[in-house]
CSV table of C-alpha atoms in Angstrom, one decimal:
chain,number,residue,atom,x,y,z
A,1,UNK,CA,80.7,148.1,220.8
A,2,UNK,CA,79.0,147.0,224.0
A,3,UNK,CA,80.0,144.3,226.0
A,4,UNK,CA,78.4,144.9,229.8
A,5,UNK,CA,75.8,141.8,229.1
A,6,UNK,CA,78.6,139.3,228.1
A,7,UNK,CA,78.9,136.0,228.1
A,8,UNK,CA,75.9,135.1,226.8
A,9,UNK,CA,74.9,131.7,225.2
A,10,UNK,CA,78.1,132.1,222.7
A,11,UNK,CA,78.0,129.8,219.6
A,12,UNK,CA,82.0,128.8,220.5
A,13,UNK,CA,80.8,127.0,223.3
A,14,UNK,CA,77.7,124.9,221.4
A,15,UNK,CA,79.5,124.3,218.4
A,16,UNK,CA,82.5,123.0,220.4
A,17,UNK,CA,81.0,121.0,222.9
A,18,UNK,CA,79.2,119.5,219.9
A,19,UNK,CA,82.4,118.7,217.7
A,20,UNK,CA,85.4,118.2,220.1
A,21,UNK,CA,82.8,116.3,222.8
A,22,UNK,CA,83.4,119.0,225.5
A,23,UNK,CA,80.3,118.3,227.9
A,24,UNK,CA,81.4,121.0,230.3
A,25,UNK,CA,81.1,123.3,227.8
A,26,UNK,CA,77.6,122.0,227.0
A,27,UNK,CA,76.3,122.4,230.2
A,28,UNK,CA,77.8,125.7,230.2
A,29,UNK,CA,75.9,126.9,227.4
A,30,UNK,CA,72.7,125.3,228.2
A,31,UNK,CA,72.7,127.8,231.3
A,32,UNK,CA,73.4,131.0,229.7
A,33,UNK,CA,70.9,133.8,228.0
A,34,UNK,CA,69.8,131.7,224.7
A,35,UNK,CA,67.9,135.3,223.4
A,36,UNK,CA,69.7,138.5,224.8
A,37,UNK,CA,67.0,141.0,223.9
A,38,UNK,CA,69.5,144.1,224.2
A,39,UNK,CA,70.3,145.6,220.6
A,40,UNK,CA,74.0,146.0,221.3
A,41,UNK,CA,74.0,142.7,222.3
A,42,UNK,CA,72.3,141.5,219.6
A,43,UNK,CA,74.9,143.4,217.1
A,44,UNK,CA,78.1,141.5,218.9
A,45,UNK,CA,76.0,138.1,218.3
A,46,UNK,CA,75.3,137.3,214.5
A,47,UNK,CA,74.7,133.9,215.0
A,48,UNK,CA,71.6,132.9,217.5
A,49,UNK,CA,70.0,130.3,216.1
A,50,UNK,CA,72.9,126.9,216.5
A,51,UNK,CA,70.2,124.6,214.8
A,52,UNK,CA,70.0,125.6,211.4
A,53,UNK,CA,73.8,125.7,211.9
A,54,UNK,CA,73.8,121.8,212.9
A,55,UNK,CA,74.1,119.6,209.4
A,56,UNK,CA,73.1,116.2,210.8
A,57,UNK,CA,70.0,116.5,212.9
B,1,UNK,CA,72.8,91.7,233.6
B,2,UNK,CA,72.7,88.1,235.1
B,3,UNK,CA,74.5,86.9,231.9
B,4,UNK,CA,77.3,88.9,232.6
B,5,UNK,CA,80.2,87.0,235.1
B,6,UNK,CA,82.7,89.2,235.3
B,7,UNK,CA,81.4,92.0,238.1
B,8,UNK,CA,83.9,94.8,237.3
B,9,UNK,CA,82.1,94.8,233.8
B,10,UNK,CA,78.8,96.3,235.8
B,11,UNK,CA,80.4,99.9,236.6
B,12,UNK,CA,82.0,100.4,233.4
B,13,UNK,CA,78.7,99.9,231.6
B,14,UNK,CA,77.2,101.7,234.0
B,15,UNK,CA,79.7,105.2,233.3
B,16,UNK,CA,79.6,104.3,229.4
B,17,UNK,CA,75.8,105.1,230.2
B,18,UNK,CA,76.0,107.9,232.1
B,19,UNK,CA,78.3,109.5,230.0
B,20,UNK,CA,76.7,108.6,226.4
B,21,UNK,CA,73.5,110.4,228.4
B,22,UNK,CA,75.6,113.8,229.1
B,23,UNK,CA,77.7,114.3,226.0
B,24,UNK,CA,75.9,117.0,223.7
B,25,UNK,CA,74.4,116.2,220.6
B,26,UNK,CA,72.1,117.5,217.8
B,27,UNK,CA,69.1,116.4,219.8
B,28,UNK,CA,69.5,118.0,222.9
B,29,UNK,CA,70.7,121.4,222.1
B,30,UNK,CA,67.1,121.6,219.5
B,31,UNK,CA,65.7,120.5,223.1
B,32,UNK,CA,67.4,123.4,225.1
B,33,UNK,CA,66.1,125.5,222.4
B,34,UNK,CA,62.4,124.4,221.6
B,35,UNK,CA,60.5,126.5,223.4
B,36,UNK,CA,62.3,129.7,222.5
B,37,UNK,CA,62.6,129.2,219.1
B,38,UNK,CA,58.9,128.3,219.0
B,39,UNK,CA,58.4,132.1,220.7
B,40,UNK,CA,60.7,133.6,218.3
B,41,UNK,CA,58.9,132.6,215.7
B,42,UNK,CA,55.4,133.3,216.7
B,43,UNK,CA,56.7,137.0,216.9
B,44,UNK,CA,58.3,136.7,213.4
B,45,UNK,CA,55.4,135.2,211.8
B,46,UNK,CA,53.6,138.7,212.5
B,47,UNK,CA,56.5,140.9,211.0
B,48,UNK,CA,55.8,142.8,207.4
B,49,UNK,CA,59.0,143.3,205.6
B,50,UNK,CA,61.5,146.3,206.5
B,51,UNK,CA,64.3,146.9,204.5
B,52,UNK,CA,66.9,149.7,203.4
B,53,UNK,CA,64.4,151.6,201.5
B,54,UNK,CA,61.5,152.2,204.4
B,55,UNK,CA,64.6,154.2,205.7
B,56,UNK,CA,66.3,157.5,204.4
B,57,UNK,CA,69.5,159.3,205.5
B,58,UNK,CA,70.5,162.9,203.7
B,59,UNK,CA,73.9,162.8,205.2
B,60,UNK,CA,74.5,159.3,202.9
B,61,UNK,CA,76.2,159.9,199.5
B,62,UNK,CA,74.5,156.7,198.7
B,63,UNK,CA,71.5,155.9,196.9
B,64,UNK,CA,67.7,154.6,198.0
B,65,UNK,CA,69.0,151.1,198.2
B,66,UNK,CA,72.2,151.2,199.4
B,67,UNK,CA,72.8,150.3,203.2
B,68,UNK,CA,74.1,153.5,205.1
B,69,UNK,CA,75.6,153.4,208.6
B,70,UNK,CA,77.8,155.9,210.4
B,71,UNK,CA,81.3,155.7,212.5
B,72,UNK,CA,80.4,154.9,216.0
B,73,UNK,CA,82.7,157.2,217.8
B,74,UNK,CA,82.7,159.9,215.5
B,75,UNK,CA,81.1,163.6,216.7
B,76,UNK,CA,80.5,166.9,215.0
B,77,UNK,CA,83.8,169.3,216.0
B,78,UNK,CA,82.0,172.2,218.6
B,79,UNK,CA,84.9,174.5,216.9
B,80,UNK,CA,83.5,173.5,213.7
B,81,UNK,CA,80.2,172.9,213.7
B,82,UNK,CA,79.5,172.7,209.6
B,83,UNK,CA,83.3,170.8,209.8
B,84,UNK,CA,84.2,167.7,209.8
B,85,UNK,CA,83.4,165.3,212.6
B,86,UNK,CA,86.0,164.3,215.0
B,87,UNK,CA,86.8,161.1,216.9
B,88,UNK,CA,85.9,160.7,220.4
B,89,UNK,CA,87.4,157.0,221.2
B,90,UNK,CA,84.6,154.6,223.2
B,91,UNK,CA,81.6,157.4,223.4
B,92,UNK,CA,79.1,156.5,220.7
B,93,UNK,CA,77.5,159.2,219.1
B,94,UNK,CA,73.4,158.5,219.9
B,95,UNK,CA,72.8,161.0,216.6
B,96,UNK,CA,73.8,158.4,214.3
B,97,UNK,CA,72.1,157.0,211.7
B,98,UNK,CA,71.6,153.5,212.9
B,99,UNK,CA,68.1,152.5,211.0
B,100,UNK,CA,69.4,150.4,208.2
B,101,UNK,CA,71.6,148.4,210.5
B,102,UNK,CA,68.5,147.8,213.0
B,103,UNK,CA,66.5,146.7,210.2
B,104,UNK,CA,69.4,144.2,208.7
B,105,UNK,CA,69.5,142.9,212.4
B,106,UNK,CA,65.3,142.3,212.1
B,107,UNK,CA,65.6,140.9,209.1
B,108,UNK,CA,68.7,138.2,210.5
B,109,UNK,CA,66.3,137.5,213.5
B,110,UNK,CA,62.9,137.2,211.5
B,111,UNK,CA,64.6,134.7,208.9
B,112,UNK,CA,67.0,132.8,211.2
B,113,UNK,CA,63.9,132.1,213.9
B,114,UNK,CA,61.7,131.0,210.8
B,115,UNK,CA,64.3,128.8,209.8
B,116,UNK,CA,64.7,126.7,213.1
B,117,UNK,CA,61.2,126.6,213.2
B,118,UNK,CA,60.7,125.4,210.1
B,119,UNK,CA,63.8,123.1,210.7
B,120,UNK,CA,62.4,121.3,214.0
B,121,UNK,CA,58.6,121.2,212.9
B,122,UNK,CA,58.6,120.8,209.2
B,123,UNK,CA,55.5,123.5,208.9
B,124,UNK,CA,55.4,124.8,205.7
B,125,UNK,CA,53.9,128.6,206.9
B,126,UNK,CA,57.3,129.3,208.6
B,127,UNK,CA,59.3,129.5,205.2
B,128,UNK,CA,56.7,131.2,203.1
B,129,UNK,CA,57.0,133.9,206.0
B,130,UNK,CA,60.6,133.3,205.3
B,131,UNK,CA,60.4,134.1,201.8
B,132,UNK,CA,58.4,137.3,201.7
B,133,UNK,CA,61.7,138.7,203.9
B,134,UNK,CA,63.9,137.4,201.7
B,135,UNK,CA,62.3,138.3,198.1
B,136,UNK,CA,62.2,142.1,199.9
B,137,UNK,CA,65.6,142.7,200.3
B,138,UNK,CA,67.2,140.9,197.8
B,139,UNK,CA,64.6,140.8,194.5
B,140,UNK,CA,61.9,143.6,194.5
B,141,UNK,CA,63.0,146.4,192.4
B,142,UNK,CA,61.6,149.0,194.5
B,143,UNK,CA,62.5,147.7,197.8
B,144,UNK,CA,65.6,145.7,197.5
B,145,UNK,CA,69.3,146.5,199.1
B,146,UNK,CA,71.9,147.2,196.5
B,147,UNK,CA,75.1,144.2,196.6
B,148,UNK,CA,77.8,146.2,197.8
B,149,UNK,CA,78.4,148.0,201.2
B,150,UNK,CA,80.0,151.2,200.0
B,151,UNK,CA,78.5,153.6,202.3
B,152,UNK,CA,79.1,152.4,205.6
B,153,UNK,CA,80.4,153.5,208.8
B,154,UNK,CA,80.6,156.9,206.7
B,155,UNK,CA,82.3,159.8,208.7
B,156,UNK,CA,80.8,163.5,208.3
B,157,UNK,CA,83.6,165.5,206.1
B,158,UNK,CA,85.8,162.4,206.1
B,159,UNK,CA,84.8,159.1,204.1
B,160,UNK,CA,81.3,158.3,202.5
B,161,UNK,CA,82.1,154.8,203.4
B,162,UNK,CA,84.8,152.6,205.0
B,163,UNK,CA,86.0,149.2,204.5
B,164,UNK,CA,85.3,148.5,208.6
B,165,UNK,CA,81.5,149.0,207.6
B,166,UNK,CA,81.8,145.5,206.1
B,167,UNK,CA,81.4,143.9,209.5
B,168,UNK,CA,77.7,145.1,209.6
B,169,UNK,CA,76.5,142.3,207.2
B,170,UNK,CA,78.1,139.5,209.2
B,171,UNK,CA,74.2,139.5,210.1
B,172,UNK,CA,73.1,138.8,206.5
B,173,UNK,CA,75.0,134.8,207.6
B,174,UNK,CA,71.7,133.5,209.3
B,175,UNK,CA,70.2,135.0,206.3
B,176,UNK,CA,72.3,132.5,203.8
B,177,UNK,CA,72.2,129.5,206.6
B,178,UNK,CA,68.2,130.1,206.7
B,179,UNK,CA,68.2,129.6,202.7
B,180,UNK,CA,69.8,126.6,203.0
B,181,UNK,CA,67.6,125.4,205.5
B,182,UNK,CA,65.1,126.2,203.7
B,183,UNK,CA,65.4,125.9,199.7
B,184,UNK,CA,63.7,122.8,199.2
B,185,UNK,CA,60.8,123.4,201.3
B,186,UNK,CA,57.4,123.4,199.2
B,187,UNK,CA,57.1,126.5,200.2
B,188,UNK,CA,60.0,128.1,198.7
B,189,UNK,CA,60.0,130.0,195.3
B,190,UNK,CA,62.8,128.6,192.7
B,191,UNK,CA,63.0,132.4,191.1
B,192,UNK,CA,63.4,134.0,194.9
B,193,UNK,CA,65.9,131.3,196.0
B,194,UNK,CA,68.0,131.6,192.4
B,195,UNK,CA,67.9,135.4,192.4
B,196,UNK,CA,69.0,135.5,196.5
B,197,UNK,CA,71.6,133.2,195.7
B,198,UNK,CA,72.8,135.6,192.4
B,199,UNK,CA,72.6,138.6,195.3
B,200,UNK,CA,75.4,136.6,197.1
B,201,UNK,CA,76.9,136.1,194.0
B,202,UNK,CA,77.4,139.7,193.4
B,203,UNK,CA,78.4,141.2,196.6
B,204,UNK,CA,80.4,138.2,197.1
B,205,UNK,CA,82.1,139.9,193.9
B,206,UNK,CA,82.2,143.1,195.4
B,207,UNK,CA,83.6,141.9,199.1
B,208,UNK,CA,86.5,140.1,197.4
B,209,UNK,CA,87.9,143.0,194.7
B,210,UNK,CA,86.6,146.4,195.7
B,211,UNK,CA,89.1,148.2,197.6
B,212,UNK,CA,87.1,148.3,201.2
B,213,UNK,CA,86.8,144.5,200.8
B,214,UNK,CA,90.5,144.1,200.9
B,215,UNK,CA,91.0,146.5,203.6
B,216,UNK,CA,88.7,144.5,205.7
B,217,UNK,CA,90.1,141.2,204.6
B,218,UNK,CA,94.0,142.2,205.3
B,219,UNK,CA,92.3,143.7,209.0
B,220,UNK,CA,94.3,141.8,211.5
B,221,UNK,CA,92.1,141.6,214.5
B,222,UNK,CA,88.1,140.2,214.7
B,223,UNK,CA,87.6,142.5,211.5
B,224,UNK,CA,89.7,140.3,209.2
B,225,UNK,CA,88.0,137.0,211.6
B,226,UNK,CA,84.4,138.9,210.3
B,227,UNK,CA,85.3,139.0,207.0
B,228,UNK,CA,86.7,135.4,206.1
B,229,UNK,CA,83.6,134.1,208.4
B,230,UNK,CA,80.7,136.0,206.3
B,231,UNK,CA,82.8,135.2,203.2
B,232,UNK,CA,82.5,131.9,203.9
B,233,UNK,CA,78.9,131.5,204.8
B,234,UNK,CA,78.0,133.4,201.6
B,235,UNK,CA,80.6,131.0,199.4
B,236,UNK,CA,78.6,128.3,201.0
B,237,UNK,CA,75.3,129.1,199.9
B,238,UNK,CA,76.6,130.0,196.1
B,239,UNK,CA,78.5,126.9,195.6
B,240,UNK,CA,81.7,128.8,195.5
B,241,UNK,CA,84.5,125.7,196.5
B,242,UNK,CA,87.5,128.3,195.0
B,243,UNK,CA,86.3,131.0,197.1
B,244,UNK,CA,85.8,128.4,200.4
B,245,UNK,CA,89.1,126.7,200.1
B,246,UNK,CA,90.4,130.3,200.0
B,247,UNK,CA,88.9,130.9,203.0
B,248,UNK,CA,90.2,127.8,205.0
B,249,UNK,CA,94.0,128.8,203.9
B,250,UNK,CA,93.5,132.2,205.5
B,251,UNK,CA,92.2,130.6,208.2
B,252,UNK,CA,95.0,128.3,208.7
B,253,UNK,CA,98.0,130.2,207.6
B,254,UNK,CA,96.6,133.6,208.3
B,255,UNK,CA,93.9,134.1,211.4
B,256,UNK,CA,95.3,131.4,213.6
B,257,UNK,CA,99.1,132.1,213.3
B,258,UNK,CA,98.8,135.9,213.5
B,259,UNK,CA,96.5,136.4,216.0
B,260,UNK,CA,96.1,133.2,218.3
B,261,UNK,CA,99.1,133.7,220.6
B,262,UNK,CA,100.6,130.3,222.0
B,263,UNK,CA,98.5,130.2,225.6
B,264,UNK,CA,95.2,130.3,223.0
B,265,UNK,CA,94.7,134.0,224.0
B,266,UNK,CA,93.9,137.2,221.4
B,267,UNK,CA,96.7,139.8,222.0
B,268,UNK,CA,95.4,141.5,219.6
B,269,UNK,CA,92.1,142.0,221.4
B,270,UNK,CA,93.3,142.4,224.4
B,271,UNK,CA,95.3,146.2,224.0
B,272,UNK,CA,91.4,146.8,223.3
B,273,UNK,CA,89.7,148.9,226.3
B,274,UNK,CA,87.3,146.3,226.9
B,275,UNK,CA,89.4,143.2,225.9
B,276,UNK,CA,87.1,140.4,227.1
B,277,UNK,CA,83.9,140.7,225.1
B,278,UNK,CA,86.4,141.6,221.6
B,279,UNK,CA,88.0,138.4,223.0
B,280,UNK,CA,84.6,136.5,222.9
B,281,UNK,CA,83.2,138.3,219.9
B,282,UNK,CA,86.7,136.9,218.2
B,283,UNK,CA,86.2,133.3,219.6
B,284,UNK,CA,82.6,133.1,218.5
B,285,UNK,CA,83.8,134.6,214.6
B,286,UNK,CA,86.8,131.5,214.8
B,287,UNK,CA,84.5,128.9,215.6
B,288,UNK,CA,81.8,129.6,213.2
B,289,UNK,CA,84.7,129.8,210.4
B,290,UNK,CA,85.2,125.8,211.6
B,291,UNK,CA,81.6,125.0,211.7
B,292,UNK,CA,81.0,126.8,208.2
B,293,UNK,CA,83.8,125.4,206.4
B,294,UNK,CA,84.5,121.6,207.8
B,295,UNK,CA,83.1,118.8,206.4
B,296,UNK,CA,83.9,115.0,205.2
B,297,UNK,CA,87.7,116.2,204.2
B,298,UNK,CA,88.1,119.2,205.6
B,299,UNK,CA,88.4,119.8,209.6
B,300,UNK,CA,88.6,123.0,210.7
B,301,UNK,CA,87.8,121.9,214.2
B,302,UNK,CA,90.7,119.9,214.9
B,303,UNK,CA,93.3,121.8,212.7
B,304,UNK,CA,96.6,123.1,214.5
B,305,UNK,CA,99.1,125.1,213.7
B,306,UNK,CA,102.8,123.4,213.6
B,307,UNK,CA,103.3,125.6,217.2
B,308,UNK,CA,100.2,123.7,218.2
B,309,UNK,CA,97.4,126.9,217.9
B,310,UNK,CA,93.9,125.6,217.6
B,311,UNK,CA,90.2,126.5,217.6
B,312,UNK,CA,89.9,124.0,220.8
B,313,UNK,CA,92.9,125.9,222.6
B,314,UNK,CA,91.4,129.0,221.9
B,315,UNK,CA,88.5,127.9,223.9
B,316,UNK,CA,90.0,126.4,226.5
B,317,UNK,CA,91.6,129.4,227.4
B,318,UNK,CA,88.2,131.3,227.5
B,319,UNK,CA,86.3,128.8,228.8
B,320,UNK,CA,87.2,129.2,232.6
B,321,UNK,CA,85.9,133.1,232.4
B,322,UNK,CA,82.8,132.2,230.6
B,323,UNK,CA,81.8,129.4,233.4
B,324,UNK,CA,83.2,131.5,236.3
């Protein structure tokens, strides 16, 4: 495991901001790496895509 | 605003505004995204299918189409070379076999991209892409993965497979959520979609009563977190409401009392030698069990514990590293 590219966009924080109205953690989110490139990284993070996650949209 | 006498009524309309304009919703995070996931899946519109069988190890005791993957920090013994392999904790052997979980990883990016694509534009082309991916590795004979992860994290001399292999497929979840998406697009195949869907079926058989299944289910840290969250996403996409309900008990009565300690931090994670990013990685596997498994009358999301442990304290307590 590889962590030296942490935090990244981190689907805690979306989700979250999104269910339990958080804004702070909303605008943290918007300004972290939305498409870490690194394979490690990429390991640690199985879920990268927070729209097809969203039901009502 | 000339109808309106009283003038302390002007403000508070005024912050009801500005704060209706700043709280996050559906919208706005698809507009944060847009442009990447348009990117993403110009690149996976130009990706052939890769799957288990493009890739061969001779040390797996596994067939063609099962997944193979190797213990991270396990090293041939220079006492013993033709021995078994011993542990050196943290240093990752760059010898190991690592092509099947790249290619699961391509596969979770080329399917999860076409999916939000196809989700925010409505374009048919992005879930045929989809489709050809998906009818690979789970429905042609000669290239398809077998349902079962029996051979991974395998240690030279040791194990042929280990029940902490299981967390590799937590990237097959995109995979199922990208189905869902994407099943009743005219674009999608009924035979692909109903034989993807009886995949699920059967590994969802296998995760739940081999032996290695159980050991990863009883795992007390972000392994046992893994398992009920890729459980769950795959329960979702079958239909399976026995095997979700399961899933919310252990995450109420199980996950959350054992390992949540009262301040919302992960004790467990933190005897690790890099505590914060297991700490993250745990957080992130938590809230995707809420988002997975609450709906109309079930929240996850605002569930607590009778000592008062909860997704949102959990995050709360992360929150101020993340933003620092």
């Amino acid at each position: 495991m590889y962590w030296d590219e942490w935090p990244v966009a981190h689907p805690f924080l979306v989700f979250g901001a999104l269910k339990l109205e958080t804004p702070e953690w909303f605008e943290t989110w918007k300004k972290l790496d939305h498409s870490p490139k690194v394979e490690e990284v990429l390991r640690n993070l199985p879920v990268r895509n927070p729209v097809i996650w969203i039901e009502s949209q | 605003m000339s109808r309106i006498k009283n003038p302390l009524i002007v403000p508070f309309l005024t912050l009801a505004t500005l704060f209706a304009q700043n709280n996050p919703t559906p919208a706005r995070v698809a507009d944060v995204l847009r442009a990447e996931i348009m990117s993403q899946a110009a690149w996976a519109m130009e990706q052939p299918p890769a799957t288990v069988t493009d890739f061969v190890c001779p040390r797996s005791a596994g067939g063609k189409h099962d997944f193979y993957s190797e213990g991270d920090y396990w090293w041939p013994d220079p006492d013993h070379p033709d021995g078994p392999y011993i542990q050196r904790d943290g240093m990752t052997n760059p010898d190991n076999f690592v092509a099947h979980r790249l290619a699961m990883i391509r596969f979770s990016r080329v399917v999860g991209s076409l999916a939000s694509a196809y989700k925010i534009t409505g374009d048919e082309k992005y879930a045929r892409q989809a489709f050809r991916h998906i009818d690979a590795w789970f429905v042609n004979p000669a290239t398809r993965m077998n349902p079962s992860l029996e051979y991974a994290q395998a240690i030279k001399g040791r194990a042929t497979g280990r029940g902490i292999g299981i967390i590799d497929t937590v990237h097959l979840m995109e995979v199922t959520q990208g189905i869902r998406v994407m099943e009743k697009a005219q674009a999608a195949d009924a035979k692909v979609v109903s034989a993807a869907k009886d995949w699920f079926r059967q590994y969802l058989k296998w995760l739940t009563s081999h032996q290695y299944g159980q050991d990863e289910m009883k795992a007390k840290n972000n392994h046992g977190t893994c398992w009920v969250m890729q459980v769950a996403s795959f329960a979702r996409l079958t239909g399976d409401h026995e095997l979700m309900n399961r899933c919310r008990d252990r995450f109420q009565t199980v996950l959350l009392p054992e390992q949540m300690a009262a301040d919302g931090s992960f004790p467990l994670e933190l005897r690790r030698t890099k505590p914060y990013g297991y700490s993250l990685f745990n957080l992130d596997a938590m809230a995707m069990i809420c988002q997975i498994l609450s709906d109309d009358t079930h929240d996850l999301w605002d569930y607590q514990t009778p000592d008062g442990k909860s997704v949102r304290k959990g995050i709360s307590f992360l929150f101020p590293s993340v933003a620092d």
